[in-house]
Amino acid sequence: NAGVTQTPKFQVLKTGQSMTLQCAQDMNHEYMSWYRQDPGMGLRLIHYSVGAGITDQGEVPNGYNVSRSTTEDFPLRLLSAAPSQTSVYFCASSYGGNNDGYTFGSGTRLTVV
Amino acid sequence: QQQVKQSPQSLIVQKGGISIINCAYENTAFDYFPWYQQFPGKGPALLIAIRPDVSEKKEGRFTISFNKSAKQFSLHIMDSQPGDSATYFCARARAGSYQLTFGKGTKLSVIP
């Protein structure tokens, strides 16, 4: 049982480049979310999904796109990377929303230069 | 955006001591208050959670105390161990909401 798998673990981008952060879960969880973690800022919600085909914005959605074509996968796309997007990104999933707690992946450390 | 104010930012506790982390929130329309534990290089993991219809919840050495009138909730770690050294986040959410709002975290160091 792999849980929540994020790839890549590390990435360096140049300003203006685009990329996709991958997230996959094998627990048949309906709910998936993307958070970014910055020093002294805690975790901030970027986008979330309550099921395949359904996504919504969180607290800091600008500059990011998501889609949910399957229950298992929830990729996060950076359209045109900016230095302000340098952060550690976490994907999380849950079977029953907040009632059951979220399972987090191990994160992707992204640096935009 | 409603915030959760977490304190202290960092905490150093002797082995065997009690670690106490506090969180305060502004709006009473929330009914789920989890705590997450994060080790370096890892994602956060759910530690313990409470709903405001109870004043205290205990799981092993970890206890959440909830004070609804003061809009505060606290994490107590009894008999703190070096293995408890991690960053702890409180969070809150409305019933049925998928949006967890996190505090800024407390870095706990338990020294031998």
Tab-separated table of C-alpha atoms in Angstrom:
chain	number	residue	atom	x	y	z
A	1	ASN	CA	0.000	0.000	0.000
A	2	ALA	CA	1.887	3.060	-1.282
A	3	GLY	CA	-0.492	5.723	0.131
A	4	VAL	CA	0.045	9.113	-1.510
A	5	THR	CA	2.908	9.265	-4.009
A	6	GLN	CA	4.344	12.546	-5.229
A	7	THR	CA	6.823	13.025	-8.049
A	8	PRO	CA	9.319	14.493	-8.488
A	9	LYS	CA	10.841	14.947	-5.018
A	10	PHE	CA	12.997	17.864	-6.130
A	11	GLN	CA	12.790	20.233	-9.087
A	12	VAL	CA	14.549	23.396	-10.223
A	13	LEU	CA	12.768	25.557	-12.777
A	14	LYS	CA	13.650	28.731	-14.569
A	15	THR	CA	11.247	31.649	-14.388
A	16	GLY	CA	8.563	31.268	-17.034
A	17	GLN	CA	8.875	27.515	-17.428
A	18	SER	CA	5.895	25.264	-16.881
A	19	MET	CA	5.720	21.903	-15.202
A	20	THR	CA	3.352	19.405	-13.638
A	21	LEU	CA	3.669	18.019	-10.140
A	22	GLN	CA	2.250	14.527	-10.009
A	23	CYS	CA	0.162	13.074	-7.197
A	24	ALA	CA	-1.318	9.596	-7.058
A	25	GLN	CA	-3.095	7.707	-4.276
A	26	ASP	CA	-4.053	4.055	-4.123
A	27	MET	CA	-6.491	4.218	-1.210
A	28	ASN	CA	-9.635	4.971	-3.257
A	29	HIS	CA	-9.938	8.334	-1.521
A	30	GLU	CA	-12.502	10.738	-2.919
A	31	TYR	CA	-10.945	13.903	-1.521
A	32	MET	CA	-7.597	15.244	-2.654
A	33	SER	CA	-5.833	18.551	-2.007
A	34	TRP	CA	-2.678	20.446	-2.813
A	35	TYR	CA	-0.911	22.548	-0.172
A	36	ARG	CA	2.204	24.640	-0.252
A	37	GLN	CA	4.458	25.006	2.774
A	38	ASP	CA	6.631	28.053	3.251
A	39	PRO	CA	8.817	28.884	6.288
A	40	GLY	CA	6.764	30.524	9.016
A	41	MET	CA	3.560	30.290	6.949
A	42	GLY	CA	2.237	26.862	7.780
A	43	LEU	CA	0.418	24.962	5.039
A	44	ARG	CA	-1.816	26.863	2.648
A	45	LEU	CA	-4.436	25.230	0.457
A	46	ILE	CA	-3.973	25.739	-3.283
A	47	HIS	CA	-6.704	23.591	-4.877
A	48	TYR	CA	-8.831	20.677	-3.844
A	49	SER	CA	-11.104	18.052	-5.360
A	50	VAL	CA	-14.058	16.179	-3.910
A	51	GLY	CA	-14.137	13.573	-6.660
A	52	ALA	CA	-13.275	12.845	-10.270
A	53	GLY	CA	-14.252	15.766	-12.479
A	54	ILE	CA	-14.754	18.181	-9.559
A	55	THR	CA	-12.167	20.729	-8.463
A	56	ASP	CA	-12.241	24.017	-6.568
A	57	GLN	CA	-9.910	26.776	-5.461
A	58	GLY	CA	-8.334	27.079	-2.067
A	59	GLU	CA	-6.611	29.986	-0.359
A	60	VAL	CA	-3.748	30.567	-2.835
A	61	PRO	CA	-4.825	29.298	-6.296
A	62	ASN	CA	-3.242	31.937	-8.547
A	63	GLY	CA	-0.638	30.558	-10.955
A	64	TYR	CA	-1.766	26.954	-10.530
A	65	ASN	CA	-4.175	24.676	-12.406
A	66	VAL	CA	-5.538	21.272	-11.466
A	67	SER	CA	-7.683	18.579	-13.009
A	68	ARG	CA	-9.100	15.307	-11.707
A	69	SER	CA	-9.837	12.864	-14.494
A	70	THR	CA	-9.530	9.782	-12.259
A	71	THR	CA	-10.005	9.061	-8.570
A	72	GLU	CA	-6.324	8.144	-8.229
A	73	ASP	CA	-4.566	11.132	-9.804
A	74	PHE	CA	-4.567	14.845	-9.011
A	75	PRO	CA	-1.796	16.696	-10.886
A	76	LEU	CA	-0.862	20.305	-10.139
A	77	ARG	CA	0.266	22.452	-13.067
A	78	LEU	CA	2.417	25.545	-12.846
A	79	LEU	CA	1.677	27.499	-16.006
A	80	SER	CA	4.525	30.019	-15.893
A	81	ALA	CA	6.784	29.537	-12.897
A	82	ALA	CA	7.723	32.535	-10.757
A	83	PRO	CA	10.260	32.804	-7.915
A	84	SER	CA	7.314	33.337	-5.520
A	85	GLN	CA	6.301	29.743	-6.244
A	86	THR	CA	9.486	28.411	-4.672
A	87	SER	CA	8.091	26.193	-1.955
A	88	VAL	CA	7.496	22.660	-0.752
A	89	TYR	CA	4.300	21.238	-2.222
A	90	PHE	CA	2.250	18.564	-0.513
A	91	CYS	CA	-0.568	16.495	-1.921
A	92	ALA	CA	-3.073	15.017	0.532
A	93	SER	CA	-6.051	12.695	0.280
A	94	SER	CA	-8.892	11.591	2.502
A	95	TYR	CA	-11.673	9.024	2.312
A	96	GLY	CA	-14.284	10.996	4.190
A	97	GLY	CA	-13.066	14.576	4.170
A	98	ASN	CA	-12.046	16.054	7.491
A	99	ASN	CA	-13.735	13.365	9.525
A	100	ASP	CA	-11.043	10.849	8.702
A	101	GLY	CA	-8.021	13.101	8.503
A	102	TYR	CA	-5.822	13.611	5.516
A	103	THR	CA	-2.911	11.400	4.378
A	104	PHE	CA	-0.082	13.535	3.031
A	105	GLY	CA	2.559	12.659	0.477
A	106	SER	CA	6.232	13.242	1.199
A	107	GLY	CA	6.337	16.478	-0.764
A	108	THR	CA	7.985	18.084	-3.784
A	109	ARG	CA	10.618	20.724	-3.134
A	110	LEU	CA	10.441	23.249	-5.982
A	111	THR	CA	12.937	26.038	-6.596
A	112	VAL	CA	12.264	28.671	-9.247
A	113	VAL	CA	15.315	30.681	-10.284
B	1	GLN	CA	-9.367	34.468	5.538
B	2	GLN	CA	-9.923	33.226	9.045
B	3	GLN	CA	-6.680	32.341	10.764
B	4	VAL	CA	-5.595	30.030	13.478
B	5	LYS	CA	-3.015	31.651	15.737
B	6	GLN	CA	-0.513	29.128	17.020
B	7	SER	CA	2.075	29.640	19.744
B	8	PRO	CA	4.891	29.341	20.517
B	9	GLN	CA	6.866	29.260	17.264
B	10	SER	CA	9.480	27.054	18.866
B	11	LEU	CA	9.708	25.103	22.089
B	12	ILE	CA	12.538	23.329	23.887
B	13	VAL	CA	11.580	20.792	26.536
B	14	GLN	CA	13.631	18.449	28.667
B	15	LYS	CA	13.063	14.725	28.255
B	16	GLY	CA	10.227	13.666	30.544
B	17	GLY	CA	8.716	17.137	30.673
B	18	ILE	CA	5.364	18.400	29.403
B	19	SER	CA	5.161	20.145	26.037
B	20	ILE	CA	2.268	22.557	25.596
B	21	ILE	CA	1.268	24.150	22.295
B	22	ASN	CA	-1.631	26.578	22.067
B	23	CYS	CA	-3.952	27.631	19.262
B	24	ALA	CA	-6.631	30.299	19.129
B	25	TYR	CA	-9.290	30.839	16.494
B	26	GLU	CA	-11.578	33.735	15.666
B	27	ASN	CA	-14.835	32.232	14.469
B	28	THR	CA	-17.005	29.744	16.294
B	29	ALA	CA	-18.411	28.208	13.114
B	30	PHE	CA	-15.880	25.412	13.091
B	31	ASP	CA	-16.282	22.000	14.544
B	32	TYR	CA	-13.203	20.012	13.674
B	33	PHE	CA	-9.793	20.727	15.203
B	34	PRO	CA	-6.991	18.337	14.238
B	35	TRP	CA	-3.320	18.376	15.121
B	36	TYR	CA	-0.678	17.230	12.666
B	37	GLN	CA	2.906	16.145	13.350
B	38	GLN	CA	5.648	16.637	10.769
B	39	PHE	CA	9.175	15.230	10.847
B	40	PRO	CA	11.918	16.802	8.678
B	41	GLY	CA	11.633	15.779	5.038
B	42	LYS	CA	8.242	14.165	5.553
B	43	GLY	CA	4.653	15.159	5.018
B	44	PRO	CA	2.419	16.025	7.982
B	45	ALA	CA	0.611	13.142	9.657
B	46	LEU	CA	-2.615	13.314	11.645
B	47	LEU	CA	-1.828	13.034	15.348
B	48	ILE	CA	-5.126	13.628	17.141
B	49	ALA	CA	-8.340	15.566	16.533
B	50	ILE	CA	-11.189	16.977	18.613
B	51	ARG	CA	-14.678	18.354	18.111
B	52	PRO	CA	-15.967	21.198	20.339
B	53	ASP	CA	-18.655	19.082	21.952
B	54	VAL	CA	-15.947	17.580	24.173
B	55	SER	CA	-13.483	19.471	26.359
B	56	GLU	CA	-10.647	16.978	26.271
B	57	LYS	CA	-9.414	14.024	24.254
B	58	LYS	CA	-6.498	11.818	25.198
B	59	GLU	CA	-4.541	9.353	23.101
B	60	GLY	CA	-1.555	7.897	24.871
B	61	ARG	CA	0.777	10.710	25.889
B	62	PHE	CA	-1.045	13.235	23.692
B	63	THR	CA	-4.013	15.258	24.970
B	64	ILE	CA	-6.086	17.963	23.313
B	65	SER	CA	-7.845	20.411	25.616
B	66	PHE	CA	-10.624	22.539	24.132
B	67	ASN	CA	-11.946	25.775	25.656
B	68	LYS	CA	-14.909	26.854	23.567
B	69	SER	CA	-15.630	30.051	25.491
B	70	ALA	CA	-12.050	31.225	25.099
B	71	LYS	CA	-11.860	29.961	21.513
B	72	GLN	CA	-8.662	28.121	22.298
B	73	PHE	CA	-7.396	24.578	22.044
B	74	SER	CA	-4.122	23.129	23.210
B	75	LEU	CA	-1.937	20.097	22.643
B	76	HIS	CA	-0.210	18.614	25.682
B	77	ILE	CA	2.528	16.025	25.266
B	78	MET	CA	3.201	14.265	28.532
B	79	ASP	CA	6.553	12.619	29.312
B	80	SER	CA	8.066	14.218	26.196
B	81	GLN	CA	10.671	12.105	24.400
B	82	PRO	CA	13.430	13.007	21.915
B	83	GLY	CA	11.424	11.107	19.290
B	84	ASP	CA	8.650	13.683	19.707
B	85	SER	CA	10.950	16.342	18.246
B	86	ALA	CA	9.034	17.568	15.199
B	87	THR	CA	6.932	20.443	13.947
B	88	TYR	CA	3.335	20.446	15.148
B	89	PHE	CA	0.467	22.138	13.339
B	90	CYS	CA	-2.997	22.847	14.645
B	91	ALA	CA	-5.813	23.269	12.136
B	92	ARG	CA	-9.535	23.875	11.931
B	93	ALA	CA	-12.391	23.222	9.535
B	94	ARG	CA	-16.126	23.594	9.282
B	95	ALA	CA	-18.298	20.531	9.387
B	96	GLY	CA	-18.391	18.888	5.970
B	97	SER	CA	-15.729	21.220	4.590
B	98	TYR	CA	-12.688	19.868	2.830
B	99	GLN	CA	-10.645	22.948	3.560
B	100	LEU	CA	-8.278	22.658	6.477
B	101	THR	CA	-6.733	25.932	7.623
B	102	PHE	CA	-3.450	25.408	9.437
B	103	GLY	CA	-1.600	27.365	12.080
B	104	LYS	CA	1.965	28.387	11.295
B	105	GLY	CA	3.491	25.534	13.235
B	106	THR	CA	5.541	24.951	16.384
B	107	LYS	CA	8.976	23.386	16.194
B	108	LEU	CA	9.422	21.172	19.251
B	109	SER	CA	12.844	20.032	20.371
B	110	VAL	CA	13.033	17.529	23.225
B	111	ILE	CA	16.529	17.403	24.684
B	112	PRO	CA	17.909	14.470	26.690
